[in-house]
Amino acid sequence: MINVDVFVDAKGLSCPMPIVKAKKAMDAMESGQVMQVESTDKGSVNDFQGWARHNSHEVLKTEEEGGVYRIFVRKG
C-alpha cells in the first residue's frame, strides 16, 4: 500500500485541469511526498506520465476502477 500525503480530486475535469490542480498541490509539497490524483479523464494517465517525467517526479502506480483513474506521484 502506498502512503499518500496529498489527495487531489480531479474527477469530472478534462485536460488540462487535472494537471493544473495537481501542479498547484505539488508546489506545496515537500520532496519525497506522494500525491494521489483521481481523474475520470482517461487521457490523464498519459498526461501525468509526461508531466512527471518533465518535472523530475515519479509516477509510482496507476490504476483504474469503474472509470476512475488513480495516479500516484512522488515529488522529485
mmCIF file of N, CA and C in Angstrom, residues 35-59:
data_model
loop_
_atom_site.group_PDB
_atom_site.id
_atom_site.type_symbol
_atom_site.label_atom_id
_atom_site.label_comp_id
_atom_site.label_asym_id
_atom_site.label_seq_id
_atom_site.Cartn_x
_atom_site.Cartn_y
_atom_site.Cartn_z
ATOM 1 N N MET A 35 1.487 12.167 -3.880
ATOM 2 C CA MET A 35 0.175 12.709 -4.190
ATOM 3 C C MET A 35 -0.645 11.642 -4.911
ATOM 4 N N GLN A 36 -1.905 11.518 -4.530
ATOM 5 C CA GLN A 36 -2.835 10.649 -5.250
ATOM 6 C C GLN A 36 -3.814 11.549 -5.983
ATOM 7 N N VAL A 37 -3.932 11.334 -7.286
ATOM 8 C CA VAL A 37 -4.882 12.079 -8.105
ATOM 9 C C VAL A 37 -5.939 11.104 -8.580
ATOM 10 N N GLU A 38 -7.204 11.495 -8.485
ATOM 11 C CA GLU A 38 -8.287 10.702 -9.075
ATOM 12 C C GLU A 38 -8.902 11.531 -10.194
ATOM 13 N N SER A 39 -8.979 10.920 -11.362
ATOM 14 C CA SER A 39 -9.475 11.605 -12.553
ATOM 15 C C SER A 39 -10.385 10.674 -13.343
ATOM 16 N N THR A 40 -11.356 11.256 -14.015
ATOM 17 C CA THR A 40 -12.218 10.472 -14.906
ATOM 18 C C THR A 40 -11.823 10.680 -16.368
ATOM 19 N N ASP A 41 -10.800 11.481 -16.612
ATOM 20 C CA ASP A 41 -10.293 11.732 -17.960
ATOM 21 C C ASP A 41 -9.232 10.689 -18.283
ATOM 22 N N LYS A 42 -9.555 9.765 -19.202
ATOM 23 C CA LYS A 42 -8.620 8.669 -19.460
ATOM 24 C C LYS A 42 -7.289 9.155 -20.025
ATOM 25 N N GLY A 43 -7.269 10.341 -20.614
ATOM 26 C CA GLY A 43 -6.023 10.912 -21.110
ATOM 27 C C GLY A 43 -5.079 11.318 -19.990
ATOM 28 N N SER A 44 -5.612 11.415 -18.777
ATOM 29 C CA SER A 44 -4.801 11.829 -17.634
ATOM 30 C C SER A 44 -3.626 10.892 -17.382
ATOM 31 N N VAL A 45 -3.816 9.609 -17.624
ATOM 32 C CA VAL A 45 -2.748 8.645 -17.348
ATOM 33 C C VAL A 45 -1.508 9.015 -18.153
ATOM 34 N N ASN A 46 -1.656 9.222 -19.453
ATOM 35 C CA ASN A 46 -0.517 9.609 -20.295
ATOM 36 C C ASN A 46 -0.034 11.009 -19.957
ATOM 37 N N ASP A 47 -0.982 11.922 -19.691
ATOM 38 C CA ASP A 47 -0.609 13.300 -19.348
ATOM 39 C C ASP A 47 0.293 13.318 -18.124
ATOM 40 N N PHE A 48 -0.072 12.543 -17.096
ATOM 41 C CA PHE A 48 0.701 12.545 -15.866
ATOM 42 C C PHE A 48 2.064 11.892 -16.048
ATOM 43 N N GLN A 49 2.150 10.884 -16.910
ATOM 44 C CA GLN A 49 3.455 10.261 -17.182
ATOM 45 C C GLN A 49 4.417 11.313 -17.746
ATOM 46 N N GLY A 50 3.955 12.053 -18.739
ATOM 47 C CA GLY A 50 4.798 13.073 -19.369
ATOM 48 C C GLY A 50 5.113 14.219 -18.431
ATOM 49 N N TRP A 51 4.103 14.688 -17.713
ATOM 50 C CA TRP A 51 4.286 15.805 -16.776
ATOM 51 C C TRP A 51 5.278 15.429 -15.675
ATOM 52 N N ALA A 52 5.132 14.230 -15.122
ATOM 53 C CA ALA A 52 6.027 13.787 -14.044
ATOM 54 C C ALA A 52 7.468 13.694 -14.549
ATOM 55 N N ARG A 53 7.647 13.084 -15.710
ATOM 56 C CA ARG A 53 8.991 12.923 -16.288
ATOM 57 C C ARG A 53 9.625 14.301 -16.532
ATOM 58 N N HIS A 54 8.856 15.212 -17.077
ATOM 59 C CA HIS A 54 9.345 16.557 -17.410
ATOM 60 C C HIS A 54 9.733 17.355 -16.162
ATOM 61 N N ASN A 55 9.081 17.060 -15.030
ATOM 62 C CA ASN A 55 9.298 17.815 -13.792
ATOM 63 C C ASN A 55 10.070 17.033 -12.727
ATOM 64 N N SER A 56 10.699 15.934 -13.138
ATOM 65 C CA SER A 56 11.526 15.104 -12.237
ATOM 66 C C SER A 56 10.738 14.491 -11.081
ATOM 67 N N HIS A 57 9.442 14.219 -11.314
ATOM 68 C CA HIS A 57 8.635 13.485 -10.350
ATOM 69 C C HIS A 57 8.564 12.032 -10.818
ATOM 70 N N GLU A 58 8.022 11.159 -9.986
ATOM 71 C CA GLU A 58 7.953 9.733 -10.324
ATOM 72 C C GLU A 58 6.518 9.229 -10.186
ATOM 73 N N VAL A 59 5.977 8.675 -11.275
ATOM 74 C CA VAL A 59 4.674 8.014 -11.196
ATOM 75 C C VAL A 59 4.917 6.642 -10.595
#
